[in-house]
Tab-separated table of C-alpha atoms in Angstrom:
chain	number	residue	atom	x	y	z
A	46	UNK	CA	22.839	-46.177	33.019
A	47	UNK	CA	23.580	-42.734	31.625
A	48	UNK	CA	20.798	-41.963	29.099
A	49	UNK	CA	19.397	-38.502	30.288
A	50	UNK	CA	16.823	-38.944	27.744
A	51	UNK	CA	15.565	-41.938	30.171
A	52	UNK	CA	14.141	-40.926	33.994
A	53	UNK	CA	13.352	-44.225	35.495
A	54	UNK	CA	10.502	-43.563	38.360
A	55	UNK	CA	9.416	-46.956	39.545
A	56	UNK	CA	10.826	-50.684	39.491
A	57	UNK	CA	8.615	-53.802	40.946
A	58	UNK	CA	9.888	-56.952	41.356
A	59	UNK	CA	6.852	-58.973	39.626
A	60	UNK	CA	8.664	-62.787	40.070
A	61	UNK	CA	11.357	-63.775	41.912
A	62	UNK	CA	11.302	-67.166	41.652
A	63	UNK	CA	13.199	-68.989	38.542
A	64	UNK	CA	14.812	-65.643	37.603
A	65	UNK	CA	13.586	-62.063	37.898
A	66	UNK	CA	10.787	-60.360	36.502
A	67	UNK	CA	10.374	-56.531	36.868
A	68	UNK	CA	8.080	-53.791	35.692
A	69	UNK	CA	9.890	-50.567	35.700
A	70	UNK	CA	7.981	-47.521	35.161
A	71	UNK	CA	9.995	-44.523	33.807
A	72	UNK	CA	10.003	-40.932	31.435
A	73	UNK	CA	11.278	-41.222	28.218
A	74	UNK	CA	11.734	-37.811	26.096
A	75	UNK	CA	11.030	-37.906	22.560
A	76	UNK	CA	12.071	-36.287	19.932
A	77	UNK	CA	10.175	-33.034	20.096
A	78	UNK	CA	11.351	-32.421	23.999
A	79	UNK	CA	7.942	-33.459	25.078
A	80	UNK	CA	8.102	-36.586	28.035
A	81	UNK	CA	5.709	-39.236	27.880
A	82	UNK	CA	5.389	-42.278	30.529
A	83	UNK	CA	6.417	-45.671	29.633
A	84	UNK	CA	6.217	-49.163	31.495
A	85	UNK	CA	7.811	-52.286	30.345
A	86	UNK	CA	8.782	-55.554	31.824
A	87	UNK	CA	12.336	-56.549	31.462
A	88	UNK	CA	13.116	-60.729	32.288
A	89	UNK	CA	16.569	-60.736	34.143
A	90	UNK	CA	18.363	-64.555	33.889
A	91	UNK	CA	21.281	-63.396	33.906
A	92	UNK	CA	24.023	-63.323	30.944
A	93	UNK	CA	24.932	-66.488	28.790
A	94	UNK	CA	27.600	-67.921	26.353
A	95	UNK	CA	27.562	-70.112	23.298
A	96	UNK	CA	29.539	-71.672	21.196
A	97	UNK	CA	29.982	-74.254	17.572
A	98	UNK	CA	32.889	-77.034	18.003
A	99	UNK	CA	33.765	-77.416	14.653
A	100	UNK	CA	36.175	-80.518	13.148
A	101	UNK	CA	38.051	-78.636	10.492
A	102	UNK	CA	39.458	-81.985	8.939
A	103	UNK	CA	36.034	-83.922	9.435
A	104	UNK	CA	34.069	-81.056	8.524
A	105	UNK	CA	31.712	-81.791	10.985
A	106	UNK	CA	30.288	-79.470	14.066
A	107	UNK	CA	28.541	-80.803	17.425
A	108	UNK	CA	25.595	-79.780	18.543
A	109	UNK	CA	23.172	-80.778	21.232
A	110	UNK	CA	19.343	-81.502	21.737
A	111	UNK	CA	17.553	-81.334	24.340
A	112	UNK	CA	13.685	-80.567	25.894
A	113	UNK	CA	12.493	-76.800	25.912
A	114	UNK	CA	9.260	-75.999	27.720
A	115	UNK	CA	8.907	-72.633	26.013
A	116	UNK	CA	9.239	-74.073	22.573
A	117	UNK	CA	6.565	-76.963	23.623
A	118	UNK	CA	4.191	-74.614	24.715
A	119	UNK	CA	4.937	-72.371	21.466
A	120	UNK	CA	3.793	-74.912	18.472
A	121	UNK	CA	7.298	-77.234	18.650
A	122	UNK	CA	5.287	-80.907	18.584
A	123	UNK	CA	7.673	-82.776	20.787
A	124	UNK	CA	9.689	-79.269	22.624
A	125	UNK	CA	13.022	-80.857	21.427
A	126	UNK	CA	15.279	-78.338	20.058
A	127	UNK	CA	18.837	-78.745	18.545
A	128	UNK	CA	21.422	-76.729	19.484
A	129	UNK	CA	25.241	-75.260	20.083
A	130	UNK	CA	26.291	-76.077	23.430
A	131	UNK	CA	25.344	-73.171	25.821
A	132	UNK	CA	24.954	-71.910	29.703
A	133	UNK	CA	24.930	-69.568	31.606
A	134	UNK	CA	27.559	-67.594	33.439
A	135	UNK	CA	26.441	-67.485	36.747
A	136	UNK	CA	29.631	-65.939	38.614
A	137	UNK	CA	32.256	-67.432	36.020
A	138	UNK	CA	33.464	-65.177	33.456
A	139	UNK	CA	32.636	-66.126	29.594
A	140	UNK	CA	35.301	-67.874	28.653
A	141	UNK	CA	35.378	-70.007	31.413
A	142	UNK	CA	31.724	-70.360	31.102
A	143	UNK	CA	32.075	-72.114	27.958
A	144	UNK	CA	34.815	-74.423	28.549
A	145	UNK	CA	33.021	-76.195	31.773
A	146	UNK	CA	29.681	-75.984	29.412
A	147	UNK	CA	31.216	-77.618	26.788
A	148	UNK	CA	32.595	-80.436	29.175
A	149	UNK	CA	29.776	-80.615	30.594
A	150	UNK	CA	27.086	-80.728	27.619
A	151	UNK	CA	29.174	-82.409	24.982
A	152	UNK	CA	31.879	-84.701	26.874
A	153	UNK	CA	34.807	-82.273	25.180
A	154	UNK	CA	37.373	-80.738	26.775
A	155	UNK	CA	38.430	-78.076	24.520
A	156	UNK	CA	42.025	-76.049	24.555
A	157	UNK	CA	41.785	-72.896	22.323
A	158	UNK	CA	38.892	-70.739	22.276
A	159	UNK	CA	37.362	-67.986	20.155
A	160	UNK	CA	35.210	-65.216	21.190
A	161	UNK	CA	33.314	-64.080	17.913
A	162	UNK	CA	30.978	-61.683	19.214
A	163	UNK	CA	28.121	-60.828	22.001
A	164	UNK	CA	24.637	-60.098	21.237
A	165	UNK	CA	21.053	-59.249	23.377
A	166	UNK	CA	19.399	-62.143	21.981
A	167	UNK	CA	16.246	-60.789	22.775
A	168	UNK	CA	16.094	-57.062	23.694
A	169	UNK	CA	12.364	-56.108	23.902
A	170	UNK	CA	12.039	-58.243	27.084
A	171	UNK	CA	15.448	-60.101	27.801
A	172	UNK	CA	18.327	-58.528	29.823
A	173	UNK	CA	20.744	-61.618	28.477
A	174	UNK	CA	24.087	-60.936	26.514
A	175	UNK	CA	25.202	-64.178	25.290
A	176	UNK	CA	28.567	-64.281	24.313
A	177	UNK	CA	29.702	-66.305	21.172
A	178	UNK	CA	32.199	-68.483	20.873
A	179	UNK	CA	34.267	-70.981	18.470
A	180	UNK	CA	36.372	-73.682	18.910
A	181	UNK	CA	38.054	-76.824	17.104
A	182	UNK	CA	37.886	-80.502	19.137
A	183	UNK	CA	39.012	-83.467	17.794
A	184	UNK	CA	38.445	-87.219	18.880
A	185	UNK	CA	41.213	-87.357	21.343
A	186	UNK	CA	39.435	-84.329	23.040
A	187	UNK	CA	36.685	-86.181	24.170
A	188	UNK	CA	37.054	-86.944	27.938
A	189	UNK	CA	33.318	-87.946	28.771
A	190	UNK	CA	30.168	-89.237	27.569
A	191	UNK	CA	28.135	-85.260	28.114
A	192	UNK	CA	24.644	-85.190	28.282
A	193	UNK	CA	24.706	-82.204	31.164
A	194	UNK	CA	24.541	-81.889	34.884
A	195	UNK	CA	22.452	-84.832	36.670
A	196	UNK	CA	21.290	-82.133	38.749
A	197	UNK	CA	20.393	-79.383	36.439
A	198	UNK	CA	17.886	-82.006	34.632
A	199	UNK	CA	19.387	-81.461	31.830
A	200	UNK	CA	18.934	-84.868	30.285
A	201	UNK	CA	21.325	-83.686	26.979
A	202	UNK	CA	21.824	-85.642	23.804
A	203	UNK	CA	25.298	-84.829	21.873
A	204	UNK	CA	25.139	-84.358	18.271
A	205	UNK	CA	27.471	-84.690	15.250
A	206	UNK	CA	26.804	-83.600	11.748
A	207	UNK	CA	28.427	-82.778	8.594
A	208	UNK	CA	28.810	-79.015	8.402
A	209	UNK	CA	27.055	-78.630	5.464
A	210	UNK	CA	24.026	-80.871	6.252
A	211	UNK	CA	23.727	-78.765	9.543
A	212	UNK	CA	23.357	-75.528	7.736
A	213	UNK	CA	21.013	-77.413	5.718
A	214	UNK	CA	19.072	-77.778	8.517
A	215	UNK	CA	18.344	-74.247	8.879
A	216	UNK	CA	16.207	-74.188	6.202
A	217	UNK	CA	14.365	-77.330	6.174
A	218	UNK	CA	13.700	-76.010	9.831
A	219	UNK	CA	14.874	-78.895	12.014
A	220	UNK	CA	17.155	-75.863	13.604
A	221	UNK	CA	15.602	-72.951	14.906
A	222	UNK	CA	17.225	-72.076	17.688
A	223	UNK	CA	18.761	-68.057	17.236
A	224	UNK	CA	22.219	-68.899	19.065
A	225	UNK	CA	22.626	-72.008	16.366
A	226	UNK	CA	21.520	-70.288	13.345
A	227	UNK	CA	23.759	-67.555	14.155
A	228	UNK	CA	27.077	-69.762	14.889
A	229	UNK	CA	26.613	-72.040	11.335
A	230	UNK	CA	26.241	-68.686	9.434
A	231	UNK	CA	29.289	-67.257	11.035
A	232	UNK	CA	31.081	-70.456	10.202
A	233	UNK	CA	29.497	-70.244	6.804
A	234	UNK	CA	30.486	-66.654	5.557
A	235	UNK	CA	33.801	-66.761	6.955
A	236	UNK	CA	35.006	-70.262	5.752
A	237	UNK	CA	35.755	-71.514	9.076
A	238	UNK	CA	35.665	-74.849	7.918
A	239	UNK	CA	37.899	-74.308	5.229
């Protein structure tokens, strides 16, 4: 942290238990030289990685679905929520977060990955990077059934659609998960399909 703009006074740990929650208390000068005191509350879960398997020859992409409490108690009738396979890093680095994910989620055991890009998915609250990748699987890649960790309660259902009826689904709103939406657009605008 090297802003010297930012002089941060004050950080509480507010929850501790899934991840952390902190208010931090700090002086923030503004564009006339004058300081003014700020709190905020940042969320800290740590960083993540995503990525779309995509079939070049099928033309299809795999995604997953599975139950999210947030969504449920945000207006999503049954809290299921398609998505590109995903985790979190924990001490692994993001590459080789994304290739036990993907094993683990959707059953494939990919070979050659591609980092896109790495975004704060949610920078108001949210310390999370989540770093996006891309990668082809084909049939023969397949080494397990998926469906997650038995004791991460995961409970995971693997997906496979055309590409082009999965980007569909972006508008009709049957996707609406950020990470997903931002993956089939990639994929989209720079013909990764072919």
């Amino acid at each position: 942290m090297n802003n010297p703009k930012i002089e941060i006074l004050k950080t509480e740990v507010l929850s501790d238990n899934w991840y952390t929650l902190r208010k931090i208390s700090y002086n923030y000068q503004k564009k006339d030289g004058s300081w003014e005191t700020q709190s905020r509350e940042a969320y800290d879960r740590g960083n993540g990685a995503t990525i779309l398997l995509y079939n070049k020859s099928n033309k299809t992409v795999i995604l997953t679905r599975q139950f999210r409490m947030p969504t449920y108690l945000n207006g999503n009738e049954n809290g299921m929520l398609i998505e590109a396979c995903a985790g979190l890093l924990d001490k692994d680095n993001a590459e080789e977060c994304i290739r036990r994910e993907t094993e683990e989620e959707t059953g494939y055991k990919i070979s050659a990955v591609q980092k896109l890009f790495e975004v704060y998915m949610s920078p108001g609250s949210v310390t999370e990077i989540v770093y996006f990748f891309a990668a082809e699987y084909t049939k023969e890649m397949k080494v397990n059934d998926g469906g997650g960790v038995a004791h991460e309660q995961e409970n995971i259902d693997v997906l496979e659609f055309d590409f082009d009826t999965a980007y569909a689904m972006i508008a009709s709103g049957e996707i609406k998960d950020a990470k997903t939406i931002m993956l089939l657009q990639h994929a989209k605008i720079n013909d990764l399909l072919g």
